[in-house]
Amino acid sequence: AARLEREGPAPDHPRTVLLAPSWGQSAIFSLYGGKIIDVLLKTGYHLIIRPHPQSFKSEKEMLDKLMAVYPESENLEWNRDTDNFNVLRRSDILISDFSGVIFDFTLIYDKPVIYTNPDIDLSLYDAWWLKEPVWTFSALPRLGEMLTDENMNDLKSLIDSCIEDPRYAEGRKSVKEETW
């Protein structure tokens, strides 16, 4: 919080979307491949893609193909900064899956998210025994909208709604109160 106060808000910039997927079978690139990049580029918004660092090891071939098909341009940048402070600060919305960056982004920067279906096999984690849904999954709908196959082609409207609709600001406030 101190760094955020010291640095202040990001300078004026075009509407910027940060695509920050995790890695593995349930991650965005495994689910949607380049289709999500195609749809995001059609929005006309500035797009920053920040793959999970493990993707560059475990999914190197896939990422190399995506970076070749979608090279950096005026509207697209690939981000591999060690420190994610500036990329989170200058993005207006985050699109992710089950990555923990969702809560960094929305709780620290007070910005909305679009997330994929958090249908994760909990038997792999220390939550398999819980009888109630994991809190993080119940918090997500208050922070933004879920990305699905059905609404993928309407992603621009989804982005605009998440940024402009006051119910998401109210949702972030309630989630922050529960968290802190």
Short mmCIF file of N, CA and C in Angstrom, two decimals:
data_model
loop_
_atom_site.label_atom_id
_atom_site.label_comp_id
_atom_site.label_asym_id
_atom_site.label_seq_id
_atom_site.Cartn_x
_atom_site.Cartn_y
_atom_site.Cartn_z
N ALA A 1 0.82 -1.19 0.00
CA ALA A 1 0.00 0.00 0.00
C ALA A 1 0.87 1.25 0.00
N ALA A 2 1.98 1.21 0.72
CA ALA A 2 2.85 2.38 0.77
C ALA A 2 3.42 2.69 -0.61
N ARG A 3 3.80 1.65 -1.32
CA ARG A 3 4.35 1.86 -2.66
C ARG A 3 3.29 2.44 -3.59
N LEU A 4 2.08 1.95 -3.48
CA LEU A 4 0.98 2.44 -4.29
C LEU A 4 0.71 3.92 -3.99
N GLU A 5 0.73 4.28 -2.72
CA GLU A 5 0.55 5.69 -2.35
C GLU A 5 1.70 6.55 -2.87
N ARG A 6 2.91 6.04 -2.76
CA ARG A 6 4.09 6.79 -3.20
C ARG A 6 4.08 6.99 -4.71
N GLU A 7 3.73 5.94 -5.47
CA GLU A 7 3.75 6.01 -6.94
C GLU A 7 2.52 6.75 -7.48
N GLY A 8 1.40 6.67 -6.77
CA GLY A 8 0.18 7.32 -7.23
C GLY A 8 -0.48 6.55 -8.36
N PRO A 9 -1.57 7.10 -8.89
CA PRO A 9 -2.26 6.41 -9.97
C PRO A 9 -1.42 6.38 -11.24
N ALA A 10 -1.76 5.47 -12.12
CA ALA A 10 -1.05 5.37 -13.40
C ALA A 10 -1.33 6.61 -14.23
N PRO A 11 -0.38 7.05 -15.04
CA PRO A 11 -0.64 8.19 -15.93
C PRO A 11 -1.79 7.86 -16.89
N ASP A 12 -2.38 8.89 -17.47
CA ASP A 12 -3.44 8.66 -18.45
C ASP A 12 -2.96 7.69 -19.51
N HIS A 13 -3.87 6.79 -19.89
CA HIS A 13 -3.53 5.77 -20.86
C HIS A 13 -4.80 5.25 -21.53
N PRO A 14 -4.67 4.64 -22.69
CA PRO A 14 -5.86 4.03 -23.29
C PRO A 14 -6.34 2.88 -22.41
N ARG A 15 -7.62 2.53 -22.53
CA ARG A 15 -8.15 1.41 -21.75
C ARG A 15 -7.24 0.20 -21.97
N THR A 16 -6.79 -0.39 -20.87
CA THR A 16 -5.79 -1.45 -20.93
C THR A 16 -6.29 -2.71 -20.23
N VAL A 17 -6.18 -3.82 -20.93
CA VAL A 17 -6.60 -5.13 -20.43
C VAL A 17 -5.35 -5.96 -20.17
N LEU A 18 -5.27 -6.52 -18.98
CA LEU A 18 -4.17 -7.41 -18.62
C LEU A 18 -4.69 -8.84 -18.65
N LEU A 19 -4.11 -9.65 -19.50
CA LEU A 19 -4.42 -11.09 -19.55
C LEU A 19 -3.28 -11.80 -18.83
N ALA A 20 -3.59 -12.34 -17.65
CA ALA A 20 -2.55 -12.95 -16.80
C ALA A 20 -3.01 -14.35 -16.38
N PRO A 21 -2.84 -15.31 -17.27
CA PRO A 21 -3.27 -16.67 -16.94
C PRO A 21 -2.25 -17.39 -16.08
N SER A 22 -2.74 -18.40 -15.40
CA SER A 22 -1.85 -19.31 -14.71
C SER A 22 -1.35 -20.31 -15.75
N TRP A 23 -0.97 -21.49 -15.33
CA TRP A 23 -0.46 -22.47 -16.28
C TRP A 23 -1.12 -23.81 -15.98
N GLY A 24 -1.10 -24.69 -16.96
CA GLY A 24 -1.65 -26.02 -16.76
C GLY A 24 -2.96 -26.23 -17.50
N GLN A 25 -3.55 -27.39 -17.27
CA GLN A 25 -4.73 -27.84 -18.01
C GLN A 25 -5.96 -26.95 -17.83
N SER A 26 -6.11 -26.31 -16.69
CA SER A 26 -7.29 -25.49 -16.43
C SER A 26 -7.05 -24.00 -16.69
N ALA A 27 -5.87 -23.65 -17.17
CA ALA A 27 -5.51 -22.25 -17.39
C ALA A 27 -6.08 -21.74 -18.72
N ILE A 28 -6.13 -20.44 -18.86
CA ILE A 28 -6.76 -19.78 -20.01
C ILE A 28 -6.21 -20.26 -21.34
N PHE A 29 -4.90 -20.33 -21.48
CA PHE A 29 -4.36 -20.72 -22.79
C PHE A 29 -4.66 -22.18 -23.12
N SER A 30 -4.75 -23.03 -22.11
CA SER A 30 -5.15 -24.42 -22.36
C SER A 30 -6.62 -24.49 -22.75
N LEU A 31 -7.44 -23.63 -22.18
CA LEU A 31 -8.87 -23.62 -22.48
C LEU A 31 -9.19 -22.95 -23.82
N TYR A 32 -8.56 -21.80 -24.09
CA TYR A 32 -8.95 -20.99 -25.24
C TYR A 32 -7.87 -20.78 -26.30
N GLY A 33 -6.62 -21.11 -25.99
CA GLY A 33 -5.56 -20.90 -26.95
C GLY A 33 -5.50 -19.45 -27.39
N GLY A 34 -5.26 -19.24 -28.68
CA GLY A 34 -5.16 -17.89 -29.22
C GLY A 34 -6.50 -17.21 -29.44
N LYS A 35 -7.59 -17.94 -29.34
CA LYS A 35 -8.91 -17.33 -29.58
C LYS A 35 -9.14 -16.13 -28.67
N ILE A 36 -8.75 -16.24 -27.41
CA ILE A 36 -8.96 -15.12 -26.50
C ILE A 36 -8.14 -13.90 -26.91
N ILE A 37 -6.95 -14.13 -27.43
CA ILE A 37 -6.11 -13.02 -27.90
C ILE A 37 -6.77 -12.36 -29.12
N ASP A 38 -7.28 -13.17 -30.05
CA ASP A 38 -8.00 -12.62 -31.21
C ASP A 38 -9.14 -11.72 -30.78
N VAL A 39 -9.96 -12.22 -29.86
CA VAL A 39 -11.13 -11.46 -29.40
C VAL A 39 -10.68 -10.18 -28.69
N LEU A 40 -9.66 -10.27 -27.86
CA LEU A 40 -9.19 -9.08 -27.14
C LEU A 40 -8.60 -8.04 -28.08
N LEU A 41 -7.89 -8.47 -29.10
CA LEU A 41 -7.33 -7.51 -30.05
C LEU A 41 -8.44 -6.79 -30.82
N LYS A 42 -9.55 -7.46 -31.07
CA LYS A 42 -10.68 -6.83 -31.77
C LYS A 42 -11.37 -5.76 -30.94
N THR A 43 -11.16 -5.75 -29.61
CA THR A 43 -11.78 -4.72 -28.77
C THR A 43 -11.19 -3.34 -29.05
N GLY A 44 -9.97 -3.30 -29.57
CA GLY A 44 -9.29 -2.03 -29.78
C GLY A 44 -8.58 -1.53 -28.53
N TYR A 45 -8.72 -2.25 -27.43
CA TYR A 45 -8.05 -1.86 -26.19
C TYR A 45 -6.60 -2.31 -26.23
N HIS A 46 -5.78 -1.65 -25.44
CA HIS A 46 -4.39 -2.07 -25.31
C HIS A 46 -4.38 -3.38 -24.52
N LEU A 47 -3.64 -4.35 -24.99
CA LEU A 47 -3.59 -5.67 -24.37
C LEU A 47 -2.18 -5.97 -23.89
N ILE A 48 -2.09 -6.33 -22.62
CA ILE A 48 -0.83 -6.80 -22.04
C ILE A 48 -1.05 -8.26 -21.69
N ILE A 49 -0.17 -9.12 -22.17
CA ILE A 49 -0.24 -10.54 -21.83
C ILE A 49 0.93 -10.85 -20.92
N ARG A 50 0.61 -11.37 -19.75
CA ARG A 50 1.63 -11.70 -18.75
C ARG A 50 1.44 -13.15 -18.32
N PRO A 51 2.04 -14.09 -19.06
CA PRO A 51 1.92 -15.50 -18.68
C PRO A 51 2.57 -15.78 -17.34
N HIS A 52 2.10 -16.81 -16.69
CA HIS A 52 2.72 -17.26 -15.44
C HIS A 52 4.17 -17.66 -15.74
N PRO A 53 5.12 -17.32 -14.88
CA PRO A 53 6.52 -17.69 -15.15
C PRO A 53 6.71 -19.19 -15.41
N GLN A 54 5.92 -20.04 -14.76
CA GLN A 54 6.06 -21.49 -14.98
C GLN A 54 5.69 -21.88 -16.41
N SER A 55 4.83 -21.10 -17.06
CA SER A 55 4.45 -21.38 -18.45
C SER A 55 5.67 -21.38 -19.38
N PHE A 56 6.63 -20.51 -19.08
CA PHE A 56 7.81 -20.42 -19.94
C PHE A 56 8.69 -21.66 -19.81
N LYS A 57 8.44 -22.47 -18.78
CA LYS A 57 9.16 -23.73 -18.62
C LYS A 57 8.29 -24.91 -19.03
N SER A 58 7.11 -25.00 -18.44
CA SER A 58 6.25 -26.17 -18.65
C SER A 58 5.45 -26.12 -19.95
N GLU A 59 5.23 -24.92 -20.48
CA GLU A 59 4.42 -24.76 -21.70
C GLU A 59 5.16 -23.93 -22.74
N LYS A 60 6.46 -24.08 -22.77
CA LYS A 60 7.31 -23.26 -23.63
C LYS A 60 6.90 -23.33 -25.09
N GLU A 61 6.64 -24.52 -25.59
CA GLU A 61 6.28 -24.68 -27.00
C GLU A 61 5.00 -23.91 -27.34
N MET A 62 4.00 -24.05 -26.49
CA MET A 62 2.74 -23.34 -26.70
C MET A 62 2.94 -21.83 -26.67
N LEU A 63 3.69 -21.34 -25.69
CA LEU A 63 3.92 -19.89 -25.58
C LEU A 63 4.73 -19.37 -26.76
N ASP A 64 5.74 -20.12 -27.18
CA ASP A 64 6.53 -19.70 -28.33
C ASP A 64 5.65 -19.54 -29.56
N LYS A 65 4.71 -20.48 -29.75
CA LYS A 65 3.78 -20.39 -30.90
C LYS A 65 2.89 -19.17 -30.78
N LEU A 66 2.33 -18.95 -29.58
CA LEU A 66 1.46 -17.79 -29.39
C LEU A 66 2.21 -16.47 -29.62
N MET A 67 3.43 -16.39 -29.11
CA MET A 67 4.21 -15.16 -29.29
C MET A 67 4.60 -14.95 -30.74
N ALA A 68 4.76 -16.02 -31.50
CA ALA A 68 5.07 -15.89 -32.92
C ALA A 68 3.83 -15.44 -33.71
N VAL A 69 2.68 -16.00 -33.38
CA VAL A 69 1.43 -15.64 -34.08
C VAL A 69 0.97 -14.24 -33.67
N TYR A 70 1.22 -13.87 -32.42
CA TYR A 70 0.78 -12.57 -31.88
C TYR A 70 2.00 -11.79 -31.40
N PRO A 71 2.79 -11.24 -32.33
CA PRO A 71 3.98 -10.49 -31.91
C PRO A 71 3.59 -9.15 -31.28
N GLU A 72 4.51 -8.58 -30.54
CA GLU A 72 4.26 -7.28 -29.94
C GLU A 72 3.94 -6.25 -31.03
N SER A 73 3.06 -5.33 -30.69
CA SER A 73 2.64 -4.27 -31.60
C SER A 73 2.22 -3.07 -30.77
N GLU A 74 1.65 -2.08 -31.42
CA GLU A 74 1.19 -0.90 -30.70
C GLU A 74 0.11 -1.25 -29.67
N ASN A 75 -0.72 -2.26 -29.99
CA ASN A 75 -1.82 -2.63 -29.10
C ASN A 75 -1.57 -3.89 -28.29
N LEU A 76 -0.43 -4.52 -28.44
CA LEU A 76 -0.15 -5.78 -27.75
C LEU A 76 1.27 -5.79 -27.21
N GLU A 77 1.38 -6.14 -25.95
CA GLU A 77 2.71 -6.32 -25.37
C GLU A 77 2.72 -7.59 -24.52
N TRP A 78 3.85 -8.26 -24.54
CA TRP A 78 4.08 -9.43 -23.69
C TRP A 78 4.92 -8.96 -22.52
N ASN A 79 4.50 -9.28 -21.30
CA ASN A 79 5.19 -8.78 -20.12
C ASN A 79 5.80 -9.93 -19.33
N ARG A 80 7.10 -9.78 -19.03
CA ARG A 80 7.81 -10.77 -18.21
C ARG A 80 8.54 -10.11 -17.05
N ASP A 81 8.12 -8.92 -16.66
CA ASP A 81 8.77 -8.21 -15.56
C ASP A 81 8.79 -9.10 -14.32
N THR A 82 9.87 -9.05 -13.60
CA THR A 82 9.98 -9.80 -12.35
C THR A 82 9.00 -9.24 -11.32
N ASP A 83 8.88 -7.95 -11.29
CA ASP A 83 7.98 -7.25 -10.37
C ASP A 83 6.71 -6.87 -11.15
N ASN A 84 5.55 -7.27 -10.64
CA ASN A 84 4.32 -7.00 -11.40
C ASN A 84 3.63 -5.68 -11.00
N PHE A 85 4.23 -4.89 -10.16
CA PHE A 85 3.60 -3.66 -9.65
C PHE A 85 3.14 -2.75 -10.79
N ASN A 86 4.02 -2.40 -11.70
CA ASN A 86 3.68 -1.42 -12.73
C ASN A 86 2.66 -1.96 -13.74
N VAL A 87 2.76 -3.22 -14.08
CA VAL A 87 1.80 -3.76 -15.05
C VAL A 87 0.40 -3.84 -14.43
N LEU A 88 0.31 -4.17 -13.16
CA LEU A 88 -0.99 -4.18 -12.49
C LEU A 88 -1.52 -2.75 -12.35
N ARG A 89 -0.65 -1.83 -12.01
CA ARG A 89 -1.04 -0.44 -11.80
C ARG A 89 -1.58 0.20 -13.08
N ARG A 90 -0.99 -0.11 -14.22
CA ARG A 90 -1.42 0.56 -15.45
C ARG A 90 -2.50 -0.19 -16.23
N SER A 91 -3.00 -1.28 -15.67
CA SER A 91 -4.09 -2.03 -16.31
C SER A 91 -5.42 -1.64 -15.67
N ASP A 92 -6.46 -1.60 -16.49
CA ASP A 92 -7.79 -1.20 -16.01
C ASP A 92 -8.63 -2.40 -15.59
N ILE A 93 -8.31 -3.56 -16.12
CA ILE A 93 -9.04 -4.78 -15.81
C ILE A 93 -8.11 -5.96 -16.02
N LEU A 94 -8.33 -7.00 -15.26
CA LEU A 94 -7.53 -8.22 -15.34
C LEU A 94 -8.42 -9.36 -15.81
N ILE A 95 -7.90 -10.15 -16.73
CA ILE A 95 -8.56 -11.39 -17.12
C ILE A 95 -7.61 -12.51 -16.72
N SER A 96 -8.14 -13.43 -15.88
CA SER A 96 -7.31 -14.52 -15.39
C SER A 96 -8.18 -15.73 -15.13
N ASP A 97 -7.58 -16.74 -14.53
CA ASP A 97 -8.28 -17.99 -14.26
C ASP A 97 -8.31 -18.22 -12.75
N PHE A 98 -7.47 -19.07 -12.24
CA PHE A 98 -7.43 -19.35 -10.81
C PHE A 98 -6.17 -18.77 -10.17
N SER A 99 -5.50 -17.89 -10.88
CA SER A 99 -4.25 -17.32 -10.40
C SER A 99 -4.49 -16.41 -9.20
N GLY A 100 -3.58 -16.45 -8.25
CA GLY A 100 -3.65 -15.59 -7.08
C GLY A 100 -3.52 -14.12 -7.41
N VAL A 101 -3.04 -13.79 -8.61
CA VAL A 101 -2.89 -12.39 -9.00
C VAL A 101 -4.25 -11.68 -9.02
N ILE A 102 -5.33 -12.44 -9.13
CA ILE A 102 -6.68 -11.85 -9.10
C ILE A 102 -6.86 -11.03 -7.83
N PHE A 103 -6.47 -11.58 -6.70
CA PHE A 103 -6.70 -10.88 -5.44
C PHE A 103 -5.69 -9.76 -5.21
N ASP A 104 -4.47 -9.90 -5.70
CA ASP A 104 -3.53 -8.77 -5.67
C ASP A 104 -4.12 -7.60 -6.44
N PHE A 105 -4.59 -7.89 -7.63
CA PHE A 105 -5.09 -6.85 -8.53
C PHE A 105 -6.32 -6.16 -7.97
N THR A 106 -7.29 -6.93 -7.57
CA THR A 106 -8.57 -6.34 -7.19
C THR A 106 -8.55 -5.74 -5.78
N LEU A 107 -7.84 -6.35 -4.84
CA LEU A 107 -7.85 -5.84 -3.47
C LEU A 107 -6.86 -4.70 -3.26
N ILE A 108 -5.73 -4.75 -3.91
CA ILE A 108 -4.73 -3.68 -3.74
C ILE A 108 -5.02 -2.50 -4.66
N TYR A 109 -5.36 -2.79 -5.92
CA TYR A 109 -5.54 -1.73 -6.91
C TYR A 109 -7.01 -1.32 -7.07
N ASP A 110 -7.94 -2.07 -6.45
CA ASP A 110 -9.37 -1.77 -6.51
C ASP A 110 -9.88 -1.70 -7.95
N LYS A 111 -9.59 -2.76 -8.70
CA LYS A 111 -10.02 -2.84 -10.09
C LYS A 111 -10.71 -4.17 -10.34
N PRO A 112 -11.58 -4.22 -11.36
CA PRO A 112 -12.37 -5.43 -11.61
C PRO A 112 -11.60 -6.51 -12.35
N VAL A 113 -12.18 -7.71 -12.32
CA VAL A 113 -11.59 -8.86 -12.99
C VAL A 113 -12.64 -9.60 -13.82
N ILE A 114 -12.16 -10.30 -14.79
CA ILE A 114 -12.94 -11.30 -15.52
C ILE A 114 -12.19 -12.60 -15.30
N TYR A 115 -12.90 -13.64 -14.92
CA TYR A 115 -12.26 -14.89 -14.53
C TYR A 115 -12.90 -16.06 -15.27
N THR A 116 -12.16 -17.14 -15.39
CA THR A 116 -12.71 -18.35 -15.99
C THR A 116 -13.37 -19.19 -14.90
N ASN A 117 -14.09 -20.19 -15.31
CA ASN A 117 -14.78 -21.07 -14.38
C ASN A 117 -13.78 -21.68 -13.40
N PRO A 118 -13.97 -21.44 -12.11
CA PRO A 118 -13.02 -21.96 -11.12
C PRO A 118 -13.32 -23.42 -10.76
N ASP A 119 -13.57 -24.24 -11.76
CA ASP A 119 -13.89 -25.65 -11.54
C ASP A 119 -12.57 -26.42 -11.43
N ILE A 120 -12.05 -26.45 -10.22
CA ILE A 120 -10.73 -27.05 -9.98
C ILE A 120 -10.90 -28.28 -9.10
N ASP A 121 -10.14 -29.29 -9.38
CA ASP A 121 -10.17 -30.51 -8.58
C ASP A 121 -9.49 -30.23 -7.23
N LEU A 122 -10.30 -30.08 -6.19
CA LEU A 122 -9.76 -29.73 -4.87
C LEU A 122 -9.04 -30.89 -4.19
N SER A 123 -9.15 -32.09 -4.74
CA SER A 123 -8.46 -33.23 -4.12
C SER A 123 -6.94 -33.05 -4.16
N LEU A 124 -6.47 -32.18 -5.03
CA LEU A 124 -5.03 -31.94 -5.13
C LEU A 124 -4.54 -30.92 -4.09
N TYR A 125 -5.48 -30.25 -3.45
CA TYR A 125 -5.13 -29.17 -2.54
C TYR A 125 -5.60 -29.48 -1.12
N ASP A 126 -5.19 -28.64 -0.20
CA ASP A 126 -5.58 -28.82 1.18
C ASP A 126 -6.97 -28.20 1.41
N ALA A 127 -7.91 -28.56 0.54
CA ALA A 127 -9.28 -28.05 0.68
C ALA A 127 -10.29 -29.13 0.31
N TRP A 128 -9.81 -30.32 0.04
CA TRP A 128 -10.68 -31.39 -0.44
C TRP A 128 -11.77 -31.76 0.56
N TRP A 129 -11.51 -31.54 1.84
CA TRP A 129 -12.41 -31.96 2.90
C TRP A 129 -13.48 -30.92 3.24
N LEU A 130 -13.37 -29.72 2.67
CA LEU A 130 -14.34 -28.67 2.99
C LEU A 130 -15.73 -29.02 2.46
N LYS A 131 -16.73 -28.79 3.28
CA LYS A 131 -18.11 -29.07 2.87
C LYS A 131 -18.75 -27.86 2.18
N GLU A 132 -18.25 -26.67 2.46
CA GLU A 132 -18.75 -25.46 1.83
C GLU A 132 -17.80 -25.04 0.71
N PRO A 133 -18.30 -24.27 -0.26
CA PRO A 133 -17.42 -23.81 -1.34
C PRO A 133 -16.25 -22.99 -0.80
N VAL A 134 -15.12 -23.08 -1.45
CA VAL A 134 -13.95 -22.30 -1.08
C VAL A 134 -14.30 -20.82 -1.22
N TRP A 135 -13.93 -20.02 -0.23
CA TRP A 135 -14.30 -18.60 -0.20
C TRP A 135 -13.90 -17.87 -1.47
N THR A 136 -12.70 -18.15 -1.98
CA THR A 136 -12.24 -17.42 -3.16
C THR A 136 -13.22 -17.58 -4.32
N PHE A 137 -13.81 -18.77 -4.45
CA PHE A 137 -14.76 -19.00 -5.55
C PHE A 137 -16.06 -18.24 -5.32
N SER A 138 -16.47 -18.08 -4.08
CA SER A 138 -17.69 -17.32 -3.81
C SER A 138 -17.44 -15.81 -3.92
N ALA A 139 -16.21 -15.38 -3.78
CA ALA A 139 -15.88 -13.96 -3.89
C ALA A 139 -15.82 -13.50 -5.35
N LEU A 140 -15.42 -14.36 -6.25
CA LEU A 140 -15.19 -13.95 -7.63
C LEU A 140 -16.37 -13.25 -8.29
N PRO A 141 -17.61 -13.74 -8.18
CA PRO A 141 -18.72 -13.06 -8.85
C PRO A 141 -18.96 -11.63 -8.37
N ARG A 142 -18.45 -11.28 -7.20
CA ARG A 142 -18.59 -9.92 -6.70
C ARG A 142 -17.51 -9.01 -7.27
N LEU A 143 -16.46 -9.61 -7.81
CA LEU A 143 -15.33 -8.83 -8.31
C LEU A 143 -15.42 -8.55 -9.81
N GLY A 144 -16.22 -9.34 -10.51
CA GLY A 144 -16.33 -9.19 -11.96
C GLY A 144 -17.19 -10.29 -12.54
N GLU A 145 -16.98 -10.58 -13.80
CA GLU A 145 -17.79 -11.55 -14.53
C GLU A 145 -16.97 -12.79 -14.90
N MET A 146 -17.69 -13.89 -15.07
CA MET A 146 -17.05 -15.13 -15.50
C MET A 146 -17.00 -15.17 -17.03
N LEU A 147 -15.85 -15.52 -17.56
CA LEU A 147 -15.66 -15.71 -18.99
C LEU A 147 -16.09 -17.13 -19.35
N THR A 148 -16.94 -17.25 -20.36
CA THR A 148 -17.40 -18.56 -20.82
C THR A 148 -17.30 -18.64 -22.33
N ASP A 149 -17.47 -19.82 -22.87
CA ASP A 149 -17.51 -19.98 -24.33
C ASP A 149 -18.64 -19.13 -24.91
N GLU A 150 -19.75 -19.04 -24.18
CA GLU A 150 -20.92 -18.33 -24.67
C GLU A 150 -20.72 -16.81 -24.74
N ASN A 151 -19.97 -16.22 -23.80
CA ASN A 151 -19.82 -14.76 -23.82
C ASN A 151 -18.46 -14.30 -24.35
N MET A 152 -17.64 -15.24 -24.79
CA MET A 152 -16.29 -14.89 -25.29
C MET A 152 -16.34 -13.84 -26.40
N ASN A 153 -17.25 -13.99 -27.35
CA ASN A 153 -17.29 -13.06 -28.48
C ASN A 153 -17.86 -11.69 -28.10
N ASP A 154 -18.40 -11.57 -26.90
CA ASP A 154 -18.93 -10.30 -26.41
C ASP A 154 -18.02 -9.75 -25.30
N LEU A 155 -16.74 -10.07 -25.41
CA LEU A 155 -15.79 -9.72 -24.35
C LEU A 155 -15.65 -8.20 -24.17
N LYS A 156 -15.75 -7.45 -25.25
CA LYS A 156 -15.65 -5.98 -25.13
C LYS A 156 -16.74 -5.44 -24.21
N SER A 157 -17.98 -5.89 -24.40
CA SER A 157 -19.09 -5.45 -23.54
C SER A 157 -18.88 -5.91 -22.11
N LEU A 158 -18.35 -7.11 -21.94
CA LEU A 158 -18.08 -7.64 -20.61
C LEU A 158 -17.04 -6.79 -19.90
N ILE A 159 -16.00 -6.43 -20.61
CA ILE A 159 -14.94 -5.57 -20.06
C ILE A 159 -15.53 -4.23 -19.64
N ASP A 160 -16.27 -3.61 -20.55
CA ASP A 160 -16.85 -2.29 -20.26
C ASP A 160 -17.78 -2.36 -19.05
N SER A 161 -18.60 -3.39 -18.98
CA SER A 161 -19.53 -3.54 -17.87
C SER A 161 -18.79 -3.69 -16.54
N CYS A 162 -17.76 -4.52 -16.53
CA CYS A 162 -17.02 -4.73 -15.29
C CYS A 162 -16.33 -3.46 -14.80
N ILE A 163 -15.86 -2.65 -15.73
CA ILE A 163 -15.18 -1.41 -15.36
C ILE A 163 -16.18 -0.34 -14.94
N GLU A 164 -17.32 -0.27 -15.61
CA GLU A 164 -18.23 0.86 -15.41
C GLU A 164 -19.38 0.60 -14.45
N ASP A 165 -19.77 -0.65 -14.23
CA ASP A 165 -20.93 -0.95 -13.38
C ASP A 165 -20.55 -0.82 -11.90
N PRO A 166 -21.24 0.06 -11.15
CA PRO A 166 -20.87 0.29 -9.75
C PRO A 166 -21.04 -0.93 -8.83
N ARG A 167 -21.81 -1.93 -9.26
CA ARG A 167 -21.97 -3.09 -8.37
C ARG A 167 -20.65 -3.83 -8.17
N TYR A 168 -19.73 -3.74 -9.15
CA TYR A 168 -18.44 -4.41 -8.97
C TYR A 168 -17.55 -3.64 -8.00
N ALA A 169 -17.65 -2.31 -7.99
CA ALA A 169 -16.91 -1.53 -6.99
C ALA A 169 -17.44 -1.86 -5.60
N GLU A 170 -18.75 -1.99 -5.47
CA GLU A 170 -19.35 -2.37 -4.19
C GLU A 170 -18.92 -3.79 -3.79
N GLY A 171 -18.86 -4.68 -4.77
CA GLY A 171 -18.42 -6.06 -4.50
C GLY A 171 -16.98 -6.11 -4.04
N ARG A 172 -16.12 -5.32 -4.67
CA ARG A 172 -14.72 -5.28 -4.25
C ARG A 172 -14.61 -4.78 -2.82
N LYS A 173 -15.43 -3.80 -2.48
CA LYS A 173 -15.41 -3.26 -1.12
C LYS A 173 -15.80 -4.34 -0.11
N SER A 174 -16.85 -5.10 -0.41
CA SER A 174 -17.29 -6.13 0.53
C SER A 174 -16.27 -7.26 0.64
N VAL A 175 -15.66 -7.63 -0.48
CA VAL A 175 -14.65 -8.69 -0.45
C VAL A 175 -13.44 -8.21 0.34
N LYS A 176 -13.05 -6.96 0.16
CA LYS A 176 -11.91 -6.42 0.90
C LYS A 176 -12.20 -6.42 2.39
N GLU A 177 -13.41 -6.04 2.78
CA GLU A 177 -13.77 -6.06 4.20
C GLU A 177 -13.70 -7.47 4.78
N GLU A 178 -14.15 -8.45 4.02
CA GLU A 178 -14.08 -9.84 4.48
C GLU A 178 -12.63 -10.31 4.60
N THR A 179 -11.82 -9.87 3.68
CA THR A 179 -10.42 -10.31 3.63
C THR A 179 -9.59 -9.68 4.74
N TRP A 180 -9.71 -8.39 4.91
CA TRP A 180 -8.89 -7.71 5.90
C TRP A 180 -9.45 -7.94 7.27
#
